[in-house]
PDB file of C-alpha atoms in Angstrom:
ATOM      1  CA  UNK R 229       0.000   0.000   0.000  1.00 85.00           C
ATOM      2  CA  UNK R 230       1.288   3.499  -0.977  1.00 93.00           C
ATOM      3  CA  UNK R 231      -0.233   6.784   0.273  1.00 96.00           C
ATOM      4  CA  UNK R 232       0.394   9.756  -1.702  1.00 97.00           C
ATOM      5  CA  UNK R 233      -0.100  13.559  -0.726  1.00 97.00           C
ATOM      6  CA  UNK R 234       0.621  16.249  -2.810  1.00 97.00           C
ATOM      7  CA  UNK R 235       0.909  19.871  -2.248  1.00 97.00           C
ATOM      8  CA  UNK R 236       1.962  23.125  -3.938  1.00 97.00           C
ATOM      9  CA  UNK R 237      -0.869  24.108  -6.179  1.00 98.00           C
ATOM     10  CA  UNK R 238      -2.305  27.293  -6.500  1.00 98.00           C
ATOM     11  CA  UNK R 239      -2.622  30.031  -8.735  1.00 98.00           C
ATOM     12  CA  UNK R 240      -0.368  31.824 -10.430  1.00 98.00           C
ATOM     13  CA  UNK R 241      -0.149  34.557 -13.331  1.00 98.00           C
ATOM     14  CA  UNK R 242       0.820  33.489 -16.938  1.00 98.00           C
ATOM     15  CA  UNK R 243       4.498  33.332 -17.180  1.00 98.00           C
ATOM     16  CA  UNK R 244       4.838  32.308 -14.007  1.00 98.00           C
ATOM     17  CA  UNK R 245       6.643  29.627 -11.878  1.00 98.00           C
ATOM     18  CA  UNK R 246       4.712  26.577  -9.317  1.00 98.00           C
ATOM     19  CA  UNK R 247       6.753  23.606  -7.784  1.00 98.00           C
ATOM     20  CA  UNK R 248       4.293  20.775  -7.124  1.00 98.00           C
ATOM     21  CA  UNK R 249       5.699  18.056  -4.358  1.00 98.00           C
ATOM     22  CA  UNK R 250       4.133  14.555  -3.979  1.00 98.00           C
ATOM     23  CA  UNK R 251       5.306  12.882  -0.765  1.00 97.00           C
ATOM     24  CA  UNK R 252       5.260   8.738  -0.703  1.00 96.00           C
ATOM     25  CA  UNK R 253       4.467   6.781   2.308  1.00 95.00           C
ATOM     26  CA  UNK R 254       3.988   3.313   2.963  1.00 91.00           C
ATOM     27  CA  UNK R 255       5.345   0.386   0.748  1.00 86.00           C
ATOM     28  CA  UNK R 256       7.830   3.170  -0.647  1.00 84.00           C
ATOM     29  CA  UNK R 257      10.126   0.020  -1.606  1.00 82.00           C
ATOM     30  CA  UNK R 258       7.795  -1.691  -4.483  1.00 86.00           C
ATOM     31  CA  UNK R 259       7.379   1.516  -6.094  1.00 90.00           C
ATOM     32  CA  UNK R 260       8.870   1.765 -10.053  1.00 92.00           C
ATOM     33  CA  UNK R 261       7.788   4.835 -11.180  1.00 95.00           C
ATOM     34  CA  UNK R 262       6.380   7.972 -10.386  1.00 96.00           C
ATOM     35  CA  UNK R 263       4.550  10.679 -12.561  1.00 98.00           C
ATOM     36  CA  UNK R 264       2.685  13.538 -12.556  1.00 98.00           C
ATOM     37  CA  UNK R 265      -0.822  13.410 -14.673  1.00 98.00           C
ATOM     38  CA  UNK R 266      -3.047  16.860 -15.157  1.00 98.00           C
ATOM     39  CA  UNK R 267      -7.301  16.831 -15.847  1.00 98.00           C
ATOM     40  CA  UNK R 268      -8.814  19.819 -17.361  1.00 97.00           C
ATOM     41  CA  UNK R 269     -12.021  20.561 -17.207  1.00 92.00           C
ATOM     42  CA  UNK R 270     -13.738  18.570 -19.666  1.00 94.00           C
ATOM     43  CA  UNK R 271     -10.956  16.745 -21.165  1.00 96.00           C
ATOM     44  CA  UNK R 272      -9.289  13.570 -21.095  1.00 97.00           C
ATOM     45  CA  UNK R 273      -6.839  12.786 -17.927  1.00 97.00           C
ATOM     46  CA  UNK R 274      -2.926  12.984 -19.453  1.00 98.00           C
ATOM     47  CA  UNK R 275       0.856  11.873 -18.759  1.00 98.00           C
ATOM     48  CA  UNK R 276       2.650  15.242 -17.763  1.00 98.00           C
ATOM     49  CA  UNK R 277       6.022  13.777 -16.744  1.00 98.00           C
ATOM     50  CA  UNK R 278       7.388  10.293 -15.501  1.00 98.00           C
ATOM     51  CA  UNK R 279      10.012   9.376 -13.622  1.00 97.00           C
ATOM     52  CA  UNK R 280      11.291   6.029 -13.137  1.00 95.00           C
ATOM     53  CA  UNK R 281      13.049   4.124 -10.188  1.00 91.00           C
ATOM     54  CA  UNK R 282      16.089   4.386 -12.539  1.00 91.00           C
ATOM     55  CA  UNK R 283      16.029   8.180 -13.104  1.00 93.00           C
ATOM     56  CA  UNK R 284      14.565   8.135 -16.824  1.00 96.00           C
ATOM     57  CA  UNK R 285      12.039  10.691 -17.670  1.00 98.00           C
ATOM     58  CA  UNK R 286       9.907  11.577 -19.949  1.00 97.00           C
ATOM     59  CA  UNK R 287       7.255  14.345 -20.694  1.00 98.00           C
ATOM     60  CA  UNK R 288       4.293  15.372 -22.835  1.00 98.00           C
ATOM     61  CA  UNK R 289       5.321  17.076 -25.573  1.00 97.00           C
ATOM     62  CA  UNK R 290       3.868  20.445 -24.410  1.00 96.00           C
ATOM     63  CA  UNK R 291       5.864  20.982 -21.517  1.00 97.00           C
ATOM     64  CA  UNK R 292       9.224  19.654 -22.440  1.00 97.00           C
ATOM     65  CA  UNK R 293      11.677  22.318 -21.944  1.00 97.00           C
ATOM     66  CA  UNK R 294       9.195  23.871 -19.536  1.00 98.00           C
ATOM     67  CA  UNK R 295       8.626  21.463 -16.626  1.00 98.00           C
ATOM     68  CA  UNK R 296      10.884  19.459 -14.631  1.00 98.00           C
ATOM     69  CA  UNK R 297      10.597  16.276 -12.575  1.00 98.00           C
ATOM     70  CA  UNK R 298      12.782  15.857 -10.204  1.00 97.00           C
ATOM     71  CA  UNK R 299      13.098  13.290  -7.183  1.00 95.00           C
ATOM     72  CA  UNK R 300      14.231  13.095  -3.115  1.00 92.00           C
ATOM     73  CA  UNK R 301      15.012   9.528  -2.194  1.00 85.00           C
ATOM     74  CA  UNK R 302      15.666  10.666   0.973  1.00 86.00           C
ATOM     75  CA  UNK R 303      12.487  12.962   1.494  1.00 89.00           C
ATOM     76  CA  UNK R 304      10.420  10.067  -0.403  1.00 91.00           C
ATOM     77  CA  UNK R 305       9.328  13.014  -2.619  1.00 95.00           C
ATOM     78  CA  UNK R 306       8.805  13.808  -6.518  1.00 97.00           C
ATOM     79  CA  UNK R 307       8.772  17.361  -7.415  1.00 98.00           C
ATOM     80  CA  UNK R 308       7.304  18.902 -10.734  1.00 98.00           C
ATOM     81  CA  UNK R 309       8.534  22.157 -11.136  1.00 98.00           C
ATOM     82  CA  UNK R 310       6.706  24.256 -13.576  1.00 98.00           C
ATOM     83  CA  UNK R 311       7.936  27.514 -15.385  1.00 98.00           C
ATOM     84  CA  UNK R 312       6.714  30.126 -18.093  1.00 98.00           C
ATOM     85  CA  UNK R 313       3.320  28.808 -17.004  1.00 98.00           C
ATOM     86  CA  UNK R 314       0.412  29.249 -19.497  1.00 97.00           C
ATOM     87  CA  UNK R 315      -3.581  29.428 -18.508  1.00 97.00           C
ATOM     88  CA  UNK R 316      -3.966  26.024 -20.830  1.00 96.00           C
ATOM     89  CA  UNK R 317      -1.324  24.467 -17.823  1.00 98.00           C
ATOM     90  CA  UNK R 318      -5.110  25.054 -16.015  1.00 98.00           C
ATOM     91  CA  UNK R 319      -5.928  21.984 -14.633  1.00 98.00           C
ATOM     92  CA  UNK R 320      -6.143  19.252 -11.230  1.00 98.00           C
ATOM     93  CA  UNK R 321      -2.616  17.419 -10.802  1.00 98.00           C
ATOM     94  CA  UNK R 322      -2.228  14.015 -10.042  1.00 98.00           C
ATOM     95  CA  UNK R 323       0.428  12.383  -8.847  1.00 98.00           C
ATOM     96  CA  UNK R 324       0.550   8.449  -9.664  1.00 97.00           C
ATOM     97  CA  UNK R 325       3.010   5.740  -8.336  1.00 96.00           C
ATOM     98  CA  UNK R 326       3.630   2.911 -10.164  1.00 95.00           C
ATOM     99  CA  UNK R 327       4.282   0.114  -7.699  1.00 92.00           C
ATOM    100  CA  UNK R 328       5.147  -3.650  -7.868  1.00 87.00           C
ATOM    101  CA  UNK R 329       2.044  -5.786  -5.894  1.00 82.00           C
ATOM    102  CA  UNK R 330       3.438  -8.336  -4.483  1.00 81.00           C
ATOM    103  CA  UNK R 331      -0.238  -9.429  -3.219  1.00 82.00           C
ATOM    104  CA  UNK R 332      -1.677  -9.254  -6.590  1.00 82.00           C
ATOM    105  CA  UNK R 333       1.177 -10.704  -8.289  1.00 87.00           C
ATOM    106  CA  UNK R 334       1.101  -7.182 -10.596  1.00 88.00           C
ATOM    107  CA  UNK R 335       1.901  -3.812 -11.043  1.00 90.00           C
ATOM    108  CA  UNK R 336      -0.327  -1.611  -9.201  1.00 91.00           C
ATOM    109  CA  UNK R 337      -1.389   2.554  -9.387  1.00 94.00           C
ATOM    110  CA  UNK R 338      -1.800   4.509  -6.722  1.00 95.00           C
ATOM    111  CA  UNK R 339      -3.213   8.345  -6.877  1.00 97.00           C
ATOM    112  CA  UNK R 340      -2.681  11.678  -4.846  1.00 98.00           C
ATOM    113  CA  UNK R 341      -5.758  13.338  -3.865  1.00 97.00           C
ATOM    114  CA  UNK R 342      -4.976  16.082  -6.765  1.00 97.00           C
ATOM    115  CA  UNK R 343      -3.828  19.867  -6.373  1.00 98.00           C
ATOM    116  CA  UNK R 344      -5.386  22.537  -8.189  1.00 98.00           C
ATOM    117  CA  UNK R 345      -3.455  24.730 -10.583  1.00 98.00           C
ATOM    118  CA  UNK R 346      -4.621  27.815 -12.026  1.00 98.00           C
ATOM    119  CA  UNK R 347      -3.198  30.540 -13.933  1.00 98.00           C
ATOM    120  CA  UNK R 348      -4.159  33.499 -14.788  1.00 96.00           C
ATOM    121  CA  UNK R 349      -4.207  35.808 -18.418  1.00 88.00           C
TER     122      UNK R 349
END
């Protein structure tokens, strides 16, 4: 079992700069990946950025070179810092972990409650 709790939203003016943080607990061990996923209103849930238990990531195509995921093994934290933010970044955060159950015999997903970004034109 995994909790996640994020924090950090809020809102912010166009061009400007959030750090989202998403602190694991629990069965910290089995987890393989973590990522970040947004929701608009009225649009499909998507991938933001990943990063895996090896230090790959990746990102959606509309914030590379923007946004940054980062990690703290020692905090048990991922970070997605956000810069030259635009009011289409509008949307509820997610943050997933993609864990290893060893119950199930398969990977599992665990969510964050969400944290709201908004910004502003």
């Amino acid at each position: 079992q995994v909790q996640l709790v994020e924090s950090g939203g809020g809102l912010v003016q166009v061009g400007g700069s959030l750090r989202l943080s998403c602190a694991a607990s629990g069965s910290i061990f089995s987890i393989n990946a973590m990522a970040w996923y947004r929701q608009a209103p009225g649009k499909q849930r998507e991938l933001v950025a990943r990063i895996t238990s090896g230090g790959t990531t990746n990102y959606a195509t509309s914030v590379k070179g923007l946004f940054t995921i980062s990690r703290d093994n020692a905090k048990n934290t991922v970070y997605l810092q956000m810069n030259s933010l635009k009011p289409e970044d509008t949307a509820v955060y997610y943050c997933n972990a993609e864990t290893f159950d060893y119950g199930l015999g398969r990977e599992s997903h665990y969510w964050g409650q969400g944290t709201q970004v908004t910004v502003s034109s």
